[in-house]
């Protein structure tokens, strides 16, 4: 089974670009799509541009978990809202989204792990979330073959959706709401006039607009830097696989330290390593090293370092940091960031899953892929106006958990762009935290 969204997939959205719009959104992942949808529903004239395909990058490649469990407390109000929006979207779009509330479980293999999970419970209680610890017996009643795990953290109200089906369907909803979507159309630069945003320069021409949203996922740092905005973002490669269709052992999503699995709507399981990822060392690794020291100190045991990013990657050594917007630049040079999966990891997660659930018999891998996860030093996103570039709003750096919260972020960003109150405290997500001497604080996210 080939991965469904690739650089050679047919273009679905090819709107004729207007000379002017109210808001241009850069990036057709879940953040850009949801922002555009909310803006259009508020009566704004919106253009959504993606250099490759809608959901071609992280938004189709993720595990599909929609979780409140384990998040940084500052994200919880927006995540609780996002969960409500997912329910509304599912009612509107139908079963194609694959949204269902089947729960998220973190399996503990030791008392120490269980104690760590238990430490998150006060955050759930403070926000009225139904997270609780399961005893071994309770857990085994839900995950019958779970020999070896001693306890679990469990949120019944958490859910999941099918990423590569859901985000294109949400883009269709946005198009139906009036968003002009154009795939295979890179934004090369902001068009600046009198010190503020006057439009975007795309490979298909200029669009005049006073407001731009940067939701470029792993490319946002590169784009921001070209406009003098400091966004210390790095990306890691994360490998994922899907099994053949198998009987159900547990309807939800679960992980222990060594592997994660989710029962999919098509009867397969999405498998992934629990917390392993690979980091390609490029110039930004040195540029942002200081900001990432707290993360390195906290835990780098799950990170494998590789010397060179493949050609064309946002932080490859040969990727230009400055370019002439009248010519094709780095965003056109790599339409879809489609990293090769690590074959050794694919085999490891297959074997671990098969060993944990022997009743399934032989487990085969039908499809393997990888994604570049964009992350910030404190593992929470940037959702803010860029003060140095009036007219630019940044929504990026979702740090490996932006799919579930995406609809909430989209609603918030749409309101920010329109000058309305966002409805939640966004101070933890401010852009200036990386430049004003604030300590980098990694939250109690699990
Ligand atoms: C393996 C993996 C597992 C994950 N698991 C989960 C999970 O279970 N739950 C969860 O909540 N999150 C998960 N995540 C994280 C989640 O997928 C991301 O946080 C989320 O999809 C980010 O969305 P985005 O819109 O910011 O970025 P993306 O989906 O990466 O989209 C950015 C888009 O911007 C476009 N773009 C960039 N620059 C330009 C430009 N100059 N011009 C035009 N277009 C441009 C790109 O082509 C791309 O399509 C996972 C991620 C990965 C990779």
Short mmCIF file of N, CA, C and O and ligand atoms in Angstrom, two decimals, residues 25-34 48-67 71 79 86 159 163 167 182 184-189 201-203 214-220 222-223 233 236-240 253 262 272-273 323 330-332 334-337 369-374 395-406 409, ligand 1:
data_model
loop_
_atom_site.label_atom_id
_atom_site.label_comp_id
_atom_site.label_asym_id
_atom_site.label_seq_id
_atom_site.Cartn_x
_atom_site.Cartn_y
_atom_site.Cartn_z
N UNK A 25 -3.18 32.52 3.83
CA UNK A 25 -2.70 31.52 4.78
C UNK A 25 -1.64 30.67 4.08
O UNK A 25 -1.90 30.11 3.01
N UNK A 26 -0.46 30.60 4.69
CA UNK A 26 0.64 29.83 4.11
C UNK A 26 0.67 28.47 4.79
O UNK A 26 0.94 28.36 5.98
N UNK A 27 0.37 27.42 4.02
CA UNK A 27 0.45 26.07 4.55
C UNK A 27 -0.90 25.40 4.66
O UNK A 27 -1.78 25.86 5.37
N UNK A 28 -1.04 24.27 3.95
CA UNK A 28 -2.30 23.53 3.94
C UNK A 28 -2.26 22.30 4.80
O UNK A 28 -2.76 21.24 4.42
N UNK A 29 -1.66 22.40 5.99
CA UNK A 29 -1.80 21.35 6.99
C UNK A 29 -3.03 21.63 7.84
O UNK A 29 -3.81 22.55 7.53
N UNK A 30 -3.19 20.86 8.90
CA UNK A 30 -4.41 21.01 9.70
C UNK A 30 -4.53 22.43 10.26
O UNK A 30 -5.64 22.98 10.34
N UNK A 31 -3.40 23.07 10.59
CA UNK A 31 -3.47 24.41 11.19
C UNK A 31 -3.94 25.44 10.16
O UNK A 31 -4.85 26.23 10.42
N UNK A 32 -3.32 25.41 8.98
CA UNK A 32 -3.71 26.36 7.94
C UNK A 32 -5.14 26.13 7.47
O UNK A 32 -5.91 27.09 7.28
N UNK A 33 -5.50 24.87 7.30
CA UNK A 33 -6.85 24.54 6.81
C UNK A 33 -7.91 25.01 7.80
O UNK A 33 -8.91 25.64 7.43
N UNK A 34 -7.69 24.70 9.08
CA UNK A 34 -8.71 25.08 10.07
C UNK A 34 -8.78 26.59 10.27
O UNK A 34 -9.85 27.16 10.47
N UNK A 48 -5.67 30.14 0.59
CA UNK A 48 -4.83 29.15 1.29
C UNK A 48 -3.87 28.54 0.27
O UNK A 48 -4.31 27.99 -0.74
N UNK A 49 -2.58 28.66 0.56
CA UNK A 49 -1.58 28.24 -0.42
C UNK A 49 -0.70 27.14 0.16
O UNK A 49 -0.25 27.25 1.31
N UNK A 50 -0.49 26.10 -0.61
CA UNK A 50 0.47 25.07 -0.19
C UNK A 50 1.43 24.79 -1.32
O UNK A 50 1.02 24.63 -2.47
N UNK A 51 2.71 24.71 -0.99
CA UNK A 51 3.73 24.46 -2.02
C UNK A 51 3.59 23.07 -2.62
O UNK A 51 4.02 22.83 -3.74
N UNK A 52 2.98 22.16 -1.86
CA UNK A 52 2.83 20.78 -2.33
C UNK A 52 1.37 20.41 -2.43
O UNK A 52 0.64 20.87 -3.30
N UNK A 53 0.94 19.55 -1.51
CA UNK A 53 -0.46 19.12 -1.49
C UNK A 53 -1.04 19.37 -0.10
O UNK A 53 -0.33 19.35 0.89
N UNK A 54 -2.36 19.58 -0.08
CA UNK A 54 -3.05 19.67 1.20
C UNK A 54 -2.70 18.43 2.03
O UNK A 54 -2.79 17.30 1.52
N UNK A 55 -2.28 18.66 3.27
CA UNK A 55 -1.94 17.56 4.18
C UNK A 55 -0.82 16.67 3.65
O UNK A 55 -0.72 15.50 4.03
N UNK A 56 0.04 17.19 2.81
CA UNK A 56 1.12 16.36 2.27
C UNK A 56 2.19 16.06 3.33
O UNK A 56 2.90 15.07 3.21
N UNK A 57 2.29 16.91 4.34
CA UNK A 57 3.39 16.72 5.29
C UNK A 57 2.85 16.16 6.62
O UNK A 57 2.14 15.17 6.61
N UNK A 58 3.16 16.80 7.74
CA UNK A 58 2.82 16.18 9.04
C UNK A 58 1.34 15.80 9.19
O UNK A 58 1.01 14.83 9.84
N UNK A 59 0.47 16.61 8.58
CA UNK A 59 -0.95 16.45 8.87
C UNK A 59 -1.55 15.17 8.31
O UNK A 59 -2.67 14.79 8.69
N UNK A 60 -0.86 14.48 7.39
CA UNK A 60 -1.34 13.16 6.95
C UNK A 60 -0.51 12.04 7.56
O UNK A 60 -0.90 10.88 7.52
N UNK A 61 0.65 12.39 8.10
CA UNK A 61 1.63 11.37 8.49
C UNK A 61 1.57 11.03 9.97
O UNK A 61 2.33 10.19 10.45
N UNK A 62 0.72 11.72 10.70
CA UNK A 62 0.75 11.55 12.16
C UNK A 62 -0.03 10.32 12.60
O UNK A 62 -0.66 9.63 11.80
N UNK A 63 0.02 10.06 13.89
CA UNK A 63 -0.60 8.84 14.45
C UNK A 63 -2.13 8.92 14.51
O UNK A 63 -2.79 7.91 14.74
N UNK A 64 -2.67 10.14 14.44
CA UNK A 64 -4.13 10.28 14.47
C UNK A 64 -4.73 10.40 15.86
O UNK A 64 -5.94 10.31 16.04
N UNK A 65 -3.89 10.62 16.86
CA UNK A 65 -4.39 10.72 18.24
C UNK A 65 -4.95 12.12 18.49
O UNK A 65 -4.32 13.12 18.15
N UNK A 66 -6.12 12.16 19.11
CA UNK A 66 -6.73 13.45 19.50
C UNK A 66 -6.82 13.40 21.02
O UNK A 66 -7.78 12.88 21.58
N UNK A 67 -5.76 13.87 21.65
CA UNK A 67 -5.68 13.63 23.09
C UNK A 67 -5.57 14.92 23.90
O UNK A 67 -4.90 15.87 23.50
N UNK A 71 -0.97 16.53 28.09
CA UNK A 71 -0.55 17.81 27.50
C UNK A 71 -0.03 18.81 28.53
O UNK A 71 -0.38 18.75 29.70
N UNK A 79 -7.37 22.64 23.81
CA UNK A 79 -7.57 21.23 23.41
C UNK A 79 -8.99 20.77 23.73
O UNK A 79 -9.60 20.02 22.97
N UNK A 86 -13.98 18.93 16.93
CA UNK A 86 -13.91 17.65 16.20
C UNK A 86 -15.28 16.97 16.16
O UNK A 86 -15.69 16.41 15.14
N UNK A 159 -9.82 10.89 21.76
CA UNK A 159 -10.29 10.27 20.54
C UNK A 159 -9.22 10.12 19.49
O UNK A 159 -8.01 10.17 19.78
N UNK A 163 -5.86 10.70 9.81
CA UNK A 163 -5.25 11.94 9.33
C UNK A 163 -5.30 12.13 7.82
O UNK A 163 -5.69 13.20 7.35
N UNK A 167 -7.90 15.51 6.98
CA UNK A 167 -7.48 16.88 6.66
C UNK A 167 -7.90 17.26 5.23
O UNK A 167 -8.40 18.38 5.01
N UNK A 182 -5.09 26.78 -3.28
CA UNK A 182 -4.23 26.46 -4.42
C UNK A 182 -3.07 25.59 -3.94
O UNK A 182 -2.27 26.02 -3.11
N UNK A 184 0.36 23.16 -4.93
CA UNK A 184 1.53 23.33 -5.81
C UNK A 184 1.80 24.81 -6.06
O UNK A 184 2.14 25.23 -7.16
N UNK A 185 1.63 25.60 -5.02
CA UNK A 185 1.86 27.05 -5.14
C UNK A 185 2.59 27.55 -3.89
O UNK A 185 1.97 27.80 -2.85
N UNK A 186 3.90 27.67 -4.02
CA UNK A 186 4.71 28.12 -2.89
C UNK A 186 4.57 29.62 -2.68
O UNK A 186 4.46 30.38 -3.64
N UNK A 187 4.59 30.02 -1.43
CA UNK A 187 4.75 31.44 -1.11
C UNK A 187 6.25 31.66 -0.94
O UNK A 187 6.88 31.07 -0.07
N UNK A 188 6.80 32.48 -1.81
CA UNK A 188 8.25 32.70 -1.75
C UNK A 188 8.64 33.70 -0.68
O UNK A 188 9.70 33.62 -0.09
N UNK A 189 7.78 34.67 -0.45
CA UNK A 189 8.12 35.73 0.50
C UNK A 189 6.89 36.57 0.82
O UNK A 189 5.87 36.50 0.11
N UNK A 201 4.18 37.05 -2.09
CA UNK A 201 4.72 36.78 -3.42
C UNK A 201 4.69 35.27 -3.59
O UNK A 201 5.41 34.55 -2.88
N UNK A 202 3.84 34.80 -4.48
CA UNK A 202 3.76 33.35 -4.70
C UNK A 202 4.43 33.04 -6.05
O UNK A 202 4.70 33.95 -6.84
N UNK A 203 4.62 31.76 -6.28
CA UNK A 203 5.22 31.38 -7.57
C UNK A 203 4.26 31.65 -8.73
O UNK A 203 4.66 31.65 -9.89
N UNK A 214 1.24 32.46 8.95
CA UNK A 214 2.30 31.50 8.62
C UNK A 214 2.02 30.21 9.39
O UNK A 214 2.18 30.15 10.62
N UNK A 215 1.59 29.19 8.65
CA UNK A 215 1.31 27.87 9.24
C UNK A 215 2.06 26.83 8.41
O UNK A 215 1.49 25.87 7.91
N UNK A 216 3.34 27.07 8.26
CA UNK A 216 4.17 26.29 7.33
C UNK A 216 4.82 25.06 7.93
O UNK A 216 5.74 24.49 7.33
N UNK A 217 4.38 24.63 9.12
CA UNK A 217 4.95 23.43 9.73
C UNK A 217 6.47 23.52 9.81
O UNK A 217 7.02 24.54 10.27
N UNK A 218 7.16 22.49 9.35
CA UNK A 218 8.62 22.40 9.49
C UNK A 218 9.37 23.47 8.69
O UNK A 218 10.58 23.62 8.85
N UNK A 219 8.66 24.20 7.83
CA UNK A 219 9.29 25.22 7.00
C UNK A 219 9.16 26.63 7.58
O UNK A 219 9.70 27.59 7.03
N UNK A 220 8.41 26.75 8.67
CA UNK A 220 8.10 28.08 9.18
C UNK A 220 9.34 28.84 9.62
O UNK A 220 9.46 30.05 9.41
N UNK A 222 12.41 28.63 8.52
CA UNK A 222 13.15 29.10 7.34
C UNK A 222 12.48 30.35 6.75
O UNK A 222 13.14 31.35 6.43
N UNK A 223 11.16 30.30 6.64
CA UNK A 223 10.41 31.43 6.08
C UNK A 223 10.53 32.65 6.99
O UNK A 223 10.80 33.77 6.54
N UNK A 233 13.09 26.82 15.64
CA UNK A 233 12.33 25.60 15.37
C UNK A 233 13.28 24.56 14.79
O UNK A 233 14.10 24.88 13.93
N UNK A 236 12.43 16.71 13.69
CA UNK A 236 12.96 15.35 13.81
C UNK A 236 12.16 14.40 12.93
O UNK A 236 10.96 14.59 12.72
N UNK A 237 12.85 13.37 12.45
CA UNK A 237 12.16 12.37 11.64
C UNK A 237 11.55 11.31 12.55
O UNK A 237 12.19 10.82 13.46
N UNK A 238 10.31 10.97 12.25
CA UNK A 238 9.62 9.97 13.05
C UNK A 238 8.97 8.95 12.11
O UNK A 238 8.27 9.31 11.17
N UNK A 239 9.26 7.68 12.36
CA UNK A 239 8.80 6.60 11.48
C UNK A 239 7.47 6.01 11.96
O UNK A 239 7.25 5.86 13.17
N UNK A 240 6.61 5.68 11.03
CA UNK A 240 5.27 5.15 11.34
C UNK A 240 4.99 3.98 10.38
O UNK A 240 5.55 3.93 9.28
N UNK A 253 -6.27 4.19 21.36
CA UNK A 253 -4.86 4.42 21.07
C UNK A 253 -4.08 4.20 22.36
O UNK A 253 -4.56 4.60 23.43
N UNK A 262 -2.52 2.34 17.39
CA UNK A 262 -3.89 2.88 17.33
C UNK A 262 -4.69 2.00 16.38
O UNK A 262 -4.24 1.71 15.26
N UNK A 272 3.99 2.80 15.89
CA UNK A 272 5.10 3.76 15.91
C UNK A 272 5.98 3.45 17.11
O UNK A 272 5.52 2.83 18.07
N UNK A 273 7.24 3.89 17.06
CA UNK A 273 8.05 3.73 18.26
C UNK A 273 7.55 4.69 19.33
O UNK A 273 7.07 5.78 18.99
N UNK A 323 16.94 34.20 -0.48
CA UNK A 323 16.69 33.93 -1.88
C UNK A 323 15.99 35.12 -2.50
O UNK A 323 15.48 36.00 -1.80
N UNK A 330 13.58 27.73 -2.10
CA UNK A 330 13.63 26.43 -1.42
C UNK A 330 12.27 25.74 -1.29
O UNK A 330 12.21 24.52 -1.21
N UNK A 331 11.19 26.51 -1.27
CA UNK A 331 9.87 25.88 -1.08
C UNK A 331 9.41 25.15 -2.34
O UNK A 331 8.64 24.19 -2.27
N UNK A 332 9.88 25.64 -3.48
CA UNK A 332 9.54 24.94 -4.72
C UNK A 332 10.49 23.76 -4.98
O UNK A 332 10.17 22.85 -5.72
N UNK A 334 11.41 21.53 -2.89
CA UNK A 334 10.93 20.30 -2.25
C UNK A 334 9.45 20.48 -1.94
O UNK A 334 9.09 21.11 -0.95
N UNK A 335 8.63 19.94 -2.81
CA UNK A 335 7.18 20.18 -2.70
C UNK A 335 6.56 19.47 -1.50
O UNK A 335 5.67 19.99 -0.84
N UNK A 336 6.98 18.23 -1.28
CA UNK A 336 6.41 17.45 -0.17
C UNK A 336 7.55 16.80 0.61
O UNK A 336 8.32 16.03 0.05
N UNK A 337 7.64 17.16 1.86
CA UNK A 337 8.67 16.60 2.74
C UNK A 337 8.24 15.18 3.09
O UNK A 337 7.31 14.97 3.87
N UNK A 369 5.94 4.80 6.54
CA UNK A 369 6.25 6.17 6.11
C UNK A 369 6.93 6.90 7.27
O UNK A 369 7.10 6.33 8.36
N UNK A 370 7.30 8.13 7.03
CA UNK A 370 7.87 8.95 8.11
C UNK A 370 7.41 10.38 7.92
O UNK A 370 6.91 10.77 6.85
N UNK A 371 7.56 11.15 8.98
CA UNK A 371 7.24 12.57 8.91
C UNK A 371 8.30 13.35 9.66
O UNK A 371 8.98 12.82 10.53
N UNK A 372 8.46 14.61 9.28
CA UNK A 372 9.38 15.50 10.02
C UNK A 372 8.53 16.29 11.01
O UNK A 372 7.69 17.12 10.60
N UNK A 373 8.71 16.04 12.29
CA UNK A 373 7.95 16.73 13.33
C UNK A 373 8.64 18.04 13.67
O UNK A 373 9.81 18.04 14.03
N UNK A 374 7.92 19.14 13.52
CA UNK A 374 8.54 20.43 13.88
C UNK A 374 8.33 20.68 15.37
O UNK A 374 7.25 20.48 15.91
N UNK A 395 1.45 30.60 13.46
CA UNK A 395 0.83 29.46 14.16
C UNK A 395 1.59 28.22 13.73
O UNK A 395 1.31 27.62 12.69
N UNK A 396 2.58 27.88 14.52
CA UNK A 396 3.46 26.78 14.08
C UNK A 396 4.18 26.18 15.29
O UNK A 396 3.92 26.56 16.43
N UNK A 397 5.04 25.20 15.00
CA UNK A 397 5.81 24.58 16.09
C UNK A 397 4.91 23.75 16.99
O UNK A 397 5.07 23.76 18.21
N UNK A 398 3.99 23.00 16.40
CA UNK A 398 3.01 22.25 17.21
C UNK A 398 3.68 21.12 18.00
O UNK A 398 3.05 20.45 18.82
N UNK A 399 4.95 20.90 17.74
CA UNK A 399 5.79 20.03 18.59
C UNK A 399 5.25 18.61 18.78
O UNK A 399 5.25 18.07 19.89
N UNK A 400 4.75 18.05 17.68
CA UNK A 400 4.36 16.64 17.71
C UNK A 400 2.96 16.38 18.22
O UNK A 400 2.56 15.22 18.34
N UNK A 401 2.18 17.45 18.50
CA UNK A 401 0.82 17.17 18.96
C UNK A 401 -0.19 18.19 18.42
O UNK A 401 -1.12 18.58 19.10
N UNK A 402 0.01 18.57 17.14
CA UNK A 402 -0.85 19.60 16.55
C UNK A 402 -2.07 19.08 15.81
O UNK A 402 -2.96 19.86 15.46
N UNK A 403 -2.13 17.77 15.57
CA UNK A 403 -3.28 17.25 14.84
C UNK A 403 -4.53 17.35 15.70
O UNK A 403 -5.54 17.93 15.28
N UNK A 404 -4.45 16.83 16.90
CA UNK A 404 -5.63 16.84 17.77
C UNK A 404 -6.11 18.24 18.10
O UNK A 404 -7.31 18.53 18.08
N UNK A 405 -5.16 19.11 18.38
CA UNK A 405 -5.53 20.46 18.83
C UNK A 405 -5.79 21.40 17.65
O UNK A 405 -6.25 22.53 17.83
N UNK A 406 -5.52 20.91 16.43
CA UNK A 406 -5.59 21.75 15.23
C UNK A 406 -6.87 22.57 15.09
O UNK A 406 -6.81 23.78 14.85
N UNK A 409 -6.73 25.42 17.54
CA UNK A 409 -5.75 26.43 17.13
C UNK A 409 -6.32 27.25 15.97
O UNK A 409 -6.21 28.48 15.94
C1 LIG B 1 4.95 10.85 12.81
C2 LIG B 1 4.09 11.89 13.45
C3 LIG B 1 3.18 11.53 14.43
C4 LIG B 1 2.36 12.49 15.02
N1 LIG B 1 1.34 12.09 15.84
C5 LIG B 1 0.44 13.01 16.28
C6 LIG B 1 -0.73 12.61 16.99
O1 LIG B 1 -0.99 11.42 17.17
N2 LIG B 1 -1.56 13.56 17.47
C7 LIG B 1 -1.32 14.89 17.27
O2 LIG B 1 -2.09 15.71 17.76
N3 LIG B 1 -0.26 15.30 16.51
C8 LIG B 1 0.60 14.39 16.02
N4 LIG B 1 1.66 14.78 15.26
C9 LIG B 1 1.87 16.19 15.03
C10 LIG B 1 0.95 16.75 13.99
O3 LIG B 1 0.91 15.93 12.85
C11 LIG B 1 1.44 18.16 13.62
O4 LIG B 1 1.65 18.92 14.80
C12 LIG B 1 0.45 18.89 12.74
O5 LIG B 1 0.03 18.09 11.66
C13 LIG B 1 1.09 20.18 12.25
O6 LIG B 1 0.24 20.78 11.34
P1 LIG B 1 0.72 22.06 10.55
O7 LIG B 1 -0.43 22.50 9.74
O8 LIG B 1 1.36 22.99 11.51
O9 LIG B 1 1.94 21.55 9.64
P2 LIG B 1 1.99 20.57 8.38
O10 LIG B 1 0.94 19.54 8.42
O11 LIG B 1 3.39 20.08 8.30
O12 LIG B 1 1.67 21.52 7.16
C14 LIG B 1 2.51 22.57 6.78
C15 LIG B 1 2.28 22.82 5.30
O13 LIG B 1 2.87 24.05 4.95
C16 LIG B 1 3.31 23.96 3.62
N5 LIG B 1 4.29 25.03 3.39
C17 LIG B 1 5.41 25.27 4.10
N6 LIG B 1 6.03 26.38 3.62
C18 LIG B 1 5.29 26.84 2.59
C19 LIG B 1 5.42 27.96 1.70
N7 LIG B 1 6.45 28.80 1.79
N8 LIG B 1 4.47 28.12 0.76
C20 LIG B 1 3.42 27.28 0.68
N9 LIG B 1 3.25 26.20 1.49
C21 LIG B 1 4.18 26.00 2.45
C22 LIG B 1 3.88 22.57 3.53
O14 LIG B 1 3.93 22.10 2.21
C23 LIG B 1 2.92 21.78 4.41
O15 LIG B 1 1.91 21.12 3.65
C24 LIG B 1 2.50 13.84 14.66
C25 LIG B 1 3.42 14.22 13.66
C26 LIG B 1 4.18 13.25 13.03
C27 LIG B 1 5.10 13.64 11.90
#
